[in-house]
Structure formats: C-alpha cells, structure tokens
PDB file of C-alpha atoms in Angstrom:
ATOM      1  CA  UNK A   1       1.836  15.645   8.674  1.00  0.00           C
ATOM      2  CA  UNK A   2       1.103  12.210   7.107  1.00  0.00           C
ATOM      3  CA  UNK A   3       0.417  13.119   3.618  1.00  0.00           C
ATOM      4  CA  UNK A   4       2.812  12.124   0.863  1.00  0.00           C
ATOM      5  CA  UNK A   5       2.935  14.237  -2.360  1.00  0.00           C
ATOM      6  CA  UNK A   6       3.891  12.220  -5.559  1.00  0.00           C
ATOM      7  CA  UNK A   7       4.680  13.673  -8.997  1.00  0.00           C
ATOM      8  CA  UNK A   8       4.186  13.203 -11.652  1.00  0.00           C
ATOM      9  CA  UNK A   9       0.749  11.658 -11.690  1.00  0.00           C
ATOM     10  CA  UNK A  10       1.480  10.063 -15.114  1.00  0.00           C
ATOM     11  CA  UNK A  11       4.952   9.581 -17.005  1.00  0.00           C
ATOM     12  CA  UNK A  12       5.224   8.566 -20.518  1.00  0.00           C
ATOM     13  CA  UNK A  13       8.843   7.534 -21.497  1.00  0.00           C
ATOM     14  CA  UNK A  14      10.384   5.853 -24.709  1.00  0.00           C
ATOM     15  CA  UNK A  15      11.782   2.414 -24.121  1.00  0.00           C
ATOM     16  CA  UNK A  16      15.263   2.598 -23.269  1.00  0.00           C
ATOM     17  CA  UNK A  17      14.938   5.928 -21.415  1.00  0.00           C
ATOM     18  CA  UNK A  18      14.877   6.628 -17.751  1.00  0.00           C
ATOM     19  CA  UNK A  19      12.040   7.534 -15.596  1.00  0.00           C
ATOM     20  CA  UNK A  20      12.114   9.481 -12.491  1.00  0.00           C
ATOM     21  CA  UNK A  21       9.225   9.866  -9.751  1.00  0.00           C
ATOM     22  CA  UNK A  22       9.547  12.198  -6.922  1.00  0.00           C
ATOM     23  CA  UNK A  23       7.718  12.287  -3.571  1.00  0.00           C
ATOM     24  CA  UNK A  24       7.825  14.654  -0.783  1.00  0.00           C
ATOM     25  CA  UNK A  25       6.728  14.375   2.881  1.00  0.00           C
ATOM     26  CA  UNK A  26       6.517  16.815   5.909  1.00  0.00           C
ATOM     27  CA  UNK A  27       6.564  14.220   9.049  1.00  0.00           C
ATOM     28  CA  UNK A  28      10.248  14.155  10.380  1.00  0.00           C
ATOM     29  CA  UNK A  29       9.650  10.961  12.099  1.00  0.00           C
ATOM     30  CA  UNK A  30       9.520   8.908   8.773  1.00  0.00           C
ATOM     31  CA  UNK A  31      12.070   6.399   8.850  1.00  0.00           C
ATOM     32  CA  UNK A  32      11.102   3.964   6.318  1.00  0.00           C
ATOM     33  CA  UNK A  33      10.382   4.695   2.553  1.00  0.00           C
ATOM     34  CA  UNK A  34       9.301   1.941   0.155  1.00  0.00           C
ATOM     35  CA  UNK A  35       8.303   1.880  -3.414  1.00  0.00           C
ATOM     36  CA  UNK A  36       5.349  -0.454  -4.684  1.00  0.00           C
ATOM     37  CA  UNK A  37       4.688  -1.428  -8.322  1.00  0.00           C
ATOM     38  CA  UNK A  38       1.102  -2.220  -9.175  1.00  0.00           C
ATOM     39  CA  UNK A  39       0.358  -3.735 -12.607  1.00  0.00           C
ATOM     40  CA  UNK A  40      -3.047  -3.740 -14.118  1.00  0.00           C
ATOM     41  CA  UNK A  41      -5.494  -5.898 -12.238  1.00  0.00           C
ATOM     42  CA  UNK A  42      -2.782  -7.093  -9.759  1.00  0.00           C
ATOM     43  CA  UNK A  43      -1.745  -6.455  -6.027  1.00  0.00           C
ATOM     44  CA  UNK A  44       0.976  -3.908  -5.314  1.00  0.00           C
ATOM     45  CA  UNK A  45       4.422  -5.309  -4.898  1.00  0.00           C
ATOM     46  CA  UNK A  46       7.382  -4.119  -3.163  1.00  0.00           C
ATOM     47  CA  UNK A  47      10.213  -3.188  -5.754  1.00  0.00           C
ATOM     48  CA  UNK A  48      12.717  -1.358  -3.493  1.00  0.00           C
ATOM     49  CA  UNK A  49      12.826   0.348   0.058  1.00  0.00           C
ATOM     50  CA  UNK A  50      15.154   2.557   1.926  1.00  0.00           C
ATOM     51  CA  UNK A  51      15.619   3.471   5.452  1.00  0.00           C
ATOM     52  CA  UNK A  52      16.402   6.760   6.951  1.00  0.00           C
ATOM     53  CA  UNK A  53      20.023   6.135   7.617  1.00  0.00           C
ATOM     54  CA  UNK A  54      20.835   5.518   3.988  1.00  0.00           C
ATOM     55  CA  UNK A  55      20.884   8.047   1.357  1.00  0.00           C
ATOM     56  CA  UNK A  56      20.834   5.793  -1.745  1.00  0.00           C
ATOM     57  CA  UNK A  57      20.075   2.245  -2.793  1.00  0.00           C
ATOM     58  CA  UNK A  58      20.271   0.289  -5.953  1.00  0.00           C
ATOM     59  CA  UNK A  59      18.917  -2.905  -7.369  1.00  0.00           C
ATOM     60  CA  UNK A  60      19.848  -3.540 -10.969  1.00  0.00           C
ATOM     61  CA  UNK A  61      17.880  -0.856 -12.890  1.00  0.00           C
ATOM     62  CA  UNK A  62      16.116   0.540 -10.041  1.00  0.00           C
ATOM     63  CA  UNK A  63      17.409   2.994  -7.451  1.00  0.00           C
ATOM     64  CA  UNK A  64      16.122   5.093  -4.772  1.00  0.00           C
ATOM     65  CA  UNK A  65      17.524   8.182  -3.330  1.00  0.00           C
ATOM     66  CA  UNK A  66      16.474   9.927   0.031  1.00  0.00           C
ATOM     67  CA  UNK A  67      17.124  13.427   1.106  1.00  0.00           C
ATOM     68  CA  UNK A  68      16.100  13.644   4.670  1.00  0.00           C
ATOM     69  CA  UNK A  69      16.900  17.390   5.172  1.00  0.00           C
ATOM     70  CA  UNK A  70      14.610  18.282   2.056  1.00  0.00           C
ATOM     71  CA  UNK A  71      12.189  15.603   3.216  1.00  0.00           C
ATOM     72  CA  UNK A  72      12.047  14.023  -0.477  1.00  0.00           C
ATOM     73  CA  UNK A  73      12.795  10.669  -2.004  1.00  0.00           C
ATOM     74  CA  UNK A  74      12.822   9.589  -5.585  1.00  0.00           C
ATOM     75  CA  UNK A  75      12.662   6.449  -7.644  1.00  0.00           C
ATOM     76  CA  UNK A  76      14.840   6.122 -10.633  1.00  0.00           C
ATOM     77  CA  UNK A  77      14.327   3.495 -13.365  1.00  0.00           C
ATOM     78  CA  UNK A  78      16.982   3.251 -15.998  1.00  0.00           C
ATOM     79  CA  UNK A  79      16.814   1.466 -19.468  1.00  0.00           C
ATOM     80  CA  UNK A  80      13.083   1.429 -19.085  1.00  0.00           C
ATOM     81  CA  UNK A  81      11.407  -1.742 -20.729  1.00  0.00           C
ATOM     82  CA  UNK A  82       7.688  -2.287 -21.688  1.00  0.00           C
ATOM     83  CA  UNK A  83       7.053  -4.608 -18.468  1.00  0.00           C
ATOM     84  CA  UNK A  84       8.023  -1.345 -16.243  1.00  0.00           C
ATOM     85  CA  UNK A  85       4.522  -0.154 -17.333  1.00  0.00           C
ATOM     86  CA  UNK A  86       2.443  -0.071 -14.269  1.00  0.00           C
ATOM     87  CA  UNK A  87       1.479   2.313 -11.284  1.00  0.00           C
ATOM     88  CA  UNK A  88       4.211   3.251  -8.870  1.00  0.00           C
ATOM     89  CA  UNK A  89       3.475   4.286  -5.330  1.00  0.00           C
ATOM     90  CA  UNK A  90       5.701   5.904  -2.955  1.00  0.00           C
ATOM     91  CA  UNK A  91       5.058   5.572   0.798  1.00  0.00           C
ATOM     92  CA  UNK A  92       6.666   6.876   3.967  1.00  0.00           C
ATOM     93  CA  UNK A  93       6.325   5.438   7.524  1.00  0.00           C
ATOM     94  CA  UNK A  94       7.268   5.626  11.254  1.00  0.00           C
ATOM     95  CA  UNK A  95       4.756   3.099  12.618  1.00  0.00           C
ATOM     96  CA  UNK A  96       2.432   2.815   9.818  1.00  0.00           C
ATOM     97  CA  UNK A  97       2.546   3.454   6.003  1.00  0.00           C
ATOM     98  CA  UNK A  98       0.998   6.494   4.134  1.00  0.00           C
ATOM     99  CA  UNK A  99       0.875   6.222   0.392  1.00  0.00           C
ATOM    100  CA  UNK A 100       1.318   8.805  -2.367  1.00  0.00           C
ATOM    101  CA  UNK A 101      -1.513   9.026  -4.933  1.00  0.00           C
ATOM    102  CA  UNK A 102       0.466   6.900  -7.422  1.00  0.00           C
ATOM    103  CA  UNK A 103       2.321   7.494 -10.781  1.00  0.00           C
ATOM    104  CA  UNK A 104       1.107   5.874 -13.832  1.00  0.00           C
ATOM    105  CA  UNK A 105       4.106   4.877 -15.967  1.00  0.00           C
ATOM    106  CA  UNK A 106       3.693   4.050 -19.657  1.00  0.00           C
ATOM    107  CA  UNK A 107       7.040   2.730 -21.659  1.00  0.00           C
ATOM    108  CA  UNK A 108       6.397   3.226 -25.477  1.00  0.00           C
ATOM    109  CA  UNK A 109       8.093   0.516 -27.437  1.00  0.00           C
TER     110      UNK A 109
ATOM    111  CA  UNK B   1       4.981 -19.913   1.493  1.00  0.00           C
ATOM    112  CA  UNK B   2       1.588 -19.420   0.483  1.00  0.00           C
ATOM    113  CA  UNK B   3       0.753 -15.735  -0.199  1.00  0.00           C
ATOM    114  CA  UNK B   4      -1.787 -13.481   1.420  1.00  0.00           C
ATOM    115  CA  UNK B   5      -5.254 -14.492   0.451  1.00  0.00           C
ATOM    116  CA  UNK B   6      -8.457 -12.332   0.706  1.00  0.00           C
ATOM    117  CA  UNK B   7     -12.185 -13.421   0.471  1.00  0.00           C
ATOM    118  CA  UNK B   8     -14.390 -12.790  -1.363  1.00  0.00           C
ATOM    119  CA  UNK B   9     -12.779 -11.353  -4.240  1.00  0.00           C
ATOM    120  CA  UNK B  10     -15.981  -9.641  -5.365  1.00  0.00           C
ATOM    121  CA  UNK B  11     -19.020  -8.476  -3.628  1.00  0.00           C
ATOM    122  CA  UNK B  12     -22.060  -6.408  -4.649  1.00  0.00           C
ATOM    123  CA  UNK B  13     -24.122  -4.840  -1.881  1.00  0.00           C
ATOM    124  CA  UNK B  14     -26.739  -2.286  -1.538  1.00  0.00           C
ATOM    125  CA  UNK B  15     -26.843   1.033   0.520  1.00  0.00           C
ATOM    126  CA  UNK B  16     -27.493   0.419   4.214  1.00  0.00           C
ATOM    127  CA  UNK B  17     -26.148  -3.144   4.335  1.00  0.00           C
ATOM    128  CA  UNK B  18     -23.130  -4.376   6.150  1.00  0.00           C
ATOM    129  CA  UNK B  19     -20.182  -6.561   4.881  1.00  0.00           C
ATOM    130  CA  UNK B  20     -17.500  -8.531   6.162  1.00  0.00           C
ATOM    131  CA  UNK B  21     -14.250  -9.258   4.397  1.00  0.00           C
ATOM    132  CA  UNK B  22     -11.533 -11.857   5.354  1.00  0.00           C
ATOM    133  CA  UNK B  23      -7.758 -11.772   4.980  1.00  0.00           C
ATOM    134  CA  UNK B  24      -5.454 -14.801   5.700  1.00  0.00           C
ATOM    135  CA  UNK B  25      -1.755 -13.484   6.048  1.00  0.00           C
ATOM    136  CA  UNK B  26       1.406 -15.223   5.190  1.00  0.00           C
ATOM    137  CA  UNK B  27       2.206 -18.075   7.656  1.00  0.00           C
ATOM    138  CA  UNK B  28       4.254 -16.445  10.568  1.00  0.00           C
ATOM    139  CA  UNK B  29       3.219 -12.998   9.813  1.00  0.00           C
ATOM    140  CA  UNK B  30       1.475 -11.522  13.011  1.00  0.00           C
ATOM    141  CA  UNK B  31       0.752  -8.036  11.538  1.00  0.00           C
ATOM    142  CA  UNK B  32      -2.320  -7.546   9.275  1.00  0.00           C
ATOM    143  CA  UNK B  33      -2.909  -3.927   7.721  1.00  0.00           C
ATOM    144  CA  UNK B  34      -6.120  -2.908   5.810  1.00  0.00           C
ATOM    145  CA  UNK B  35      -5.988  -0.331   2.978  1.00  0.00           C
ATOM    146  CA  UNK B  36      -9.035   1.121   0.806  1.00  0.00           C
ATOM    147  CA  UNK B  37      -7.776   1.695  -2.797  1.00  0.00           C
ATOM    148  CA  UNK B  38     -10.038   4.169  -5.132  1.00  0.00           C
ATOM    149  CA  UNK B  39      -9.030   5.742  -8.439  1.00  0.00           C
ATOM    150  CA  UNK B  40      -7.111   9.007  -7.730  1.00  0.00           C
ATOM    151  CA  UNK B  41      -7.059   8.457  -4.011  1.00  0.00           C
ATOM    152  CA  UNK B  42      -4.194   5.804  -3.926  1.00  0.00           C
ATOM    153  CA  UNK B  43      -4.093   3.437  -1.054  1.00  0.00           C
ATOM    154  CA  UNK B  44      -5.671   4.958   2.291  1.00  0.00           C
ATOM    155  CA  UNK B  45      -4.825   3.190   5.598  1.00  0.00           C
ATOM    156  CA  UNK B  46      -7.512   1.938   7.496  1.00  0.00           C
ATOM    157  CA  UNK B  47      -5.986   0.083  10.318  1.00  0.00           C
ATOM    158  CA  UNK B  48      -3.486  -2.414  11.596  1.00  0.00           C
ATOM    159  CA  UNK B  49      -4.131  -5.565  13.859  1.00  0.00           C
ATOM    160  CA  UNK B  50      -1.054  -7.180  15.881  1.00  0.00           C
ATOM    161  CA  UNK B  51      -1.521 -10.089  18.145  1.00  0.00           C
ATOM    162  CA  UNK B  52      -5.315  -9.719  17.972  1.00  0.00           C
ATOM    163  CA  UNK B  53      -5.079  -5.913  19.073  1.00  0.00           C
ATOM    164  CA  UNK B  54      -5.657  -2.996  16.954  1.00  0.00           C
ATOM    165  CA  UNK B  55      -2.209  -1.290  16.827  1.00  0.00           C
ATOM    166  CA  UNK B  56      -2.661   1.655  14.550  1.00  0.00           C
ATOM    167  CA  UNK B  57      -5.746   3.373  12.927  1.00  0.00           C
ATOM    168  CA  UNK B  58      -6.383   5.556  10.036  1.00  0.00           C
ATOM    169  CA  UNK B  59      -8.907   8.367   9.586  1.00  0.00           C
ATOM    170  CA  UNK B  60     -12.087   6.395   8.680  1.00  0.00           C
ATOM    171  CA  UNK B  61     -15.350   6.672  10.377  1.00  0.00           C
ATOM    172  CA  UNK B  62     -16.393   4.174  13.092  1.00  0.00           C
ATOM    173  CA  UNK B  63     -18.516   2.261  10.388  1.00  0.00           C
ATOM    174  CA  UNK B  64     -15.419   0.568   9.535  1.00  0.00           C
ATOM    175  CA  UNK B  65     -14.106  -1.854  11.999  1.00  0.00           C
ATOM    176  CA  UNK B  66     -12.006  -4.873  12.147  1.00  0.00           C
ATOM    177  CA  UNK B  67     -10.593  -7.745  14.372  1.00  0.00           C
ATOM    178  CA  UNK B  68      -7.721 -10.339  14.286  1.00  0.00           C
ATOM    179  CA  UNK B  69      -8.039 -13.813  15.465  1.00  0.00           C
ATOM    180  CA  UNK B  70      -5.409 -15.980  17.450  1.00  0.00           C
ATOM    181  CA  UNK B  71      -4.339 -17.486  14.190  1.00  0.00           C
ATOM    182  CA  UNK B  72      -3.624 -13.907  12.751  1.00  0.00           C
ATOM    183  CA  UNK B  73      -6.552 -14.194  10.422  1.00  0.00           C
ATOM    184  CA  UNK B  74      -8.271 -10.706  10.245  1.00  0.00           C
ATOM    185  CA  UNK B  75     -11.715  -9.528   9.225  1.00  0.00           C
ATOM    186  CA  UNK B  76     -12.879  -6.023   8.236  1.00  0.00           C
ATOM    187  CA  UNK B  77     -16.532  -5.163   8.669  1.00  0.00           C
ATOM    188  CA  UNK B  78     -18.322  -2.170   7.210  1.00  0.00           C
ATOM    189  CA  UNK B  79     -21.631  -1.220   8.404  1.00  0.00           C
ATOM    190  CA  UNK B  80     -24.289   0.898   6.928  1.00  0.00           C
ATOM    191  CA  UNK B  81     -22.695   0.866   3.444  1.00  0.00           C
ATOM    192  CA  UNK B  82     -22.767   4.183   1.437  1.00  0.00           C
ATOM    193  CA  UNK B  83     -22.019   4.483  -2.401  1.00  0.00           C
ATOM    194  CA  UNK B  84     -18.563   6.074  -1.493  1.00  0.00           C
ATOM    195  CA  UNK B  85     -17.563   2.860   0.025  1.00  0.00           C
ATOM    196  CA  UNK B  86     -17.418   1.244  -3.373  1.00  0.00           C
ATOM    197  CA  UNK B  87     -13.480   0.402  -3.599  1.00  0.00           C
ATOM    198  CA  UNK B  88     -10.815  -2.300  -3.798  1.00  0.00           C
ATOM    199  CA  UNK B  89     -10.048  -3.311  -0.215  1.00  0.00           C
ATOM    200  CA  UNK B  90      -6.491  -4.731   0.198  1.00  0.00           C
ATOM    201  CA  UNK B  91      -4.966  -6.424   3.151  1.00  0.00           C
ATOM    202  CA  UNK B  92      -1.323  -6.725   3.761  1.00  0.00           C
ATOM    203  CA  UNK B  93       0.485  -8.816   6.159  1.00  0.00           C
ATOM    204  CA  UNK B  94       4.143  -8.360   7.686  1.00  0.00           C
ATOM    205  CA  UNK B  95       6.173  -9.905  10.157  1.00  0.00           C
ATOM    206  CA  UNK B  96       5.105  -7.279  12.623  1.00  0.00           C
ATOM    207  CA  UNK B  97       8.313  -6.280  14.174  1.00  0.00           C
ATOM    208  CA  UNK B  98       8.363  -2.715  15.922  1.00  0.00           C
ATOM    209  CA  UNK B  99      10.495  -1.617  12.918  1.00  0.00           C
ATOM    210  CA  UNK B 100       8.459  -1.423   9.893  1.00  0.00           C
ATOM    211  CA  UNK B 101       8.987  -4.038   7.131  1.00  0.00           C
ATOM    212  CA  UNK B 102       7.859  -5.156   3.775  1.00  0.00           C
ATOM    213  CA  UNK B 103       4.148  -5.351   3.558  1.00  0.00           C
ATOM    214  CA  UNK B 104       2.882  -8.411   1.320  1.00  0.00           C
ATOM    215  CA  UNK B 105      -0.397  -7.450  -0.351  1.00  0.00           C
ATOM    216  CA  UNK B 106      -3.372  -9.773  -0.833  1.00  0.00           C
ATOM    217  CA  UNK B 107      -5.371  -9.657  -4.270  1.00  0.00           C
ATOM    218  CA  UNK B 108      -8.121  -7.535  -2.874  1.00  0.00           C
ATOM    219  CA  UNK B 109     -11.936  -7.671  -2.471  1.00  0.00           C
ATOM    220  CA  UNK B 110     -13.602  -5.535  -4.974  1.00  0.00           C
ATOM    221  CA  UNK B 111     -16.706  -4.129  -3.309  1.00  0.00           C
ATOM    222  CA  UNK B 112     -19.529  -2.424  -5.309  1.00  0.00           C
ATOM    223  CA  UNK B 113     -22.241  -0.672  -3.322  1.00  0.00           C
ATOM    224  CA  UNK B 114     -25.431   0.066  -5.342  1.00  0.00           C
TER     225      UNK B 114
END
C-alpha cells in the first residue's frame, strides 16, 4: 500500500520540448504529493507539491496534476532547459512520505 | 536560516562495526526524518522523530535505530554493519505539524561498508 510506481525511469528530451513524469499509488489515505529534484551530488529539493483537495497546480514552467480517483499524479515541465537535467522523485504521504524510484531527465542542447 | 547539516559527510567502516550519524535540523523545525538512498532504490524511509519520540517507522531491521534530543538534533545508529548498508543517508527536517509539509534535506552522509 505504500509503494509509489514512477515512470519512466529515464527521459531524454530536446531543449525546449516538454517532459512528463507519471506516478501511481494505491493507498487511498494519501493526501500530500510532493516532487523533489536532485542534481548530481546534491541534496533533493522540493520543486512543487499538491494536496488531495486540488487537481492541478502550476509554478512557472512546472505543473503537477492529480487524479485521486485513478490514483495517479504527474509532473509536467514545459520549455525544458539544460539546467532541468536532474533526477526527479515523486512522493506520496499521509503521515510519512514514500518516494518513487526516480526519473533521470536529460535535456539535450 | 541555516540549512540542515549532517556529520560526518563521508564514512568508511568494515562489516560488523557500528556507526552513528548526526543531523541538525533547521532552527524551529521539530521533525527529523531519516532516509537511505541507494542507486535504483530511490529514497527509503527509515524513521521520523518528533519532540524526542519516534513518531513513524519504516521497514528496516532493528539494527537501525535513532534518537532525538531536546534541541531537535537527531542521531541515527546502525549496528553490526553489513555490506548492503553502504548508501547515502539523508536526513530531512520539517516544521512537524500533523499535516505533512515540505521536508528540507541535508547534504547526506555517504557510508561505505567494506
């Protein structure tokens, strides 16, 4: 019930294109869905989060959508730039966080 | 505000030894969570401490333990080290309200078990 499935595991996009990462979960009690970005050799940092009472949230080039009925949520990055290259982790939580395995995003210049 | 700090940053131990890692949260944060990060496994939740009490626990064996002090600093201990314990150990602090909020990660301690 705690597992979070994250796809794809790797993603290569041309600079300027969009990137989409999808996560699915099974625990209905989940009410908090953050996304973390981890650059090589650095600590994970929150880039955006959403709570279960909201379906979509945007912050500049980043957006997250949540479908509680289908139990999946997605990260959308538009107009990708080389500095978007990193590992992205989704997570779900009720009283603690469970993370997906991560997606390595490479933005080709 | 100073960020989350962890000491030491790197550690090399041999099988059978024990190790203690330390985490100092952001000032005012009362919750400290610990994670193990290995390639391909993502971040695995170890446990969370709040007000000196373990509030949540992951699925790790009893060799992994922790504690929290009155100033919210936390330590994690691993006894009888195994090769598979080699990993990056991250701690994260948060305000600690009942509702989950942003967790701020430390730089991690890289543990190598030989």
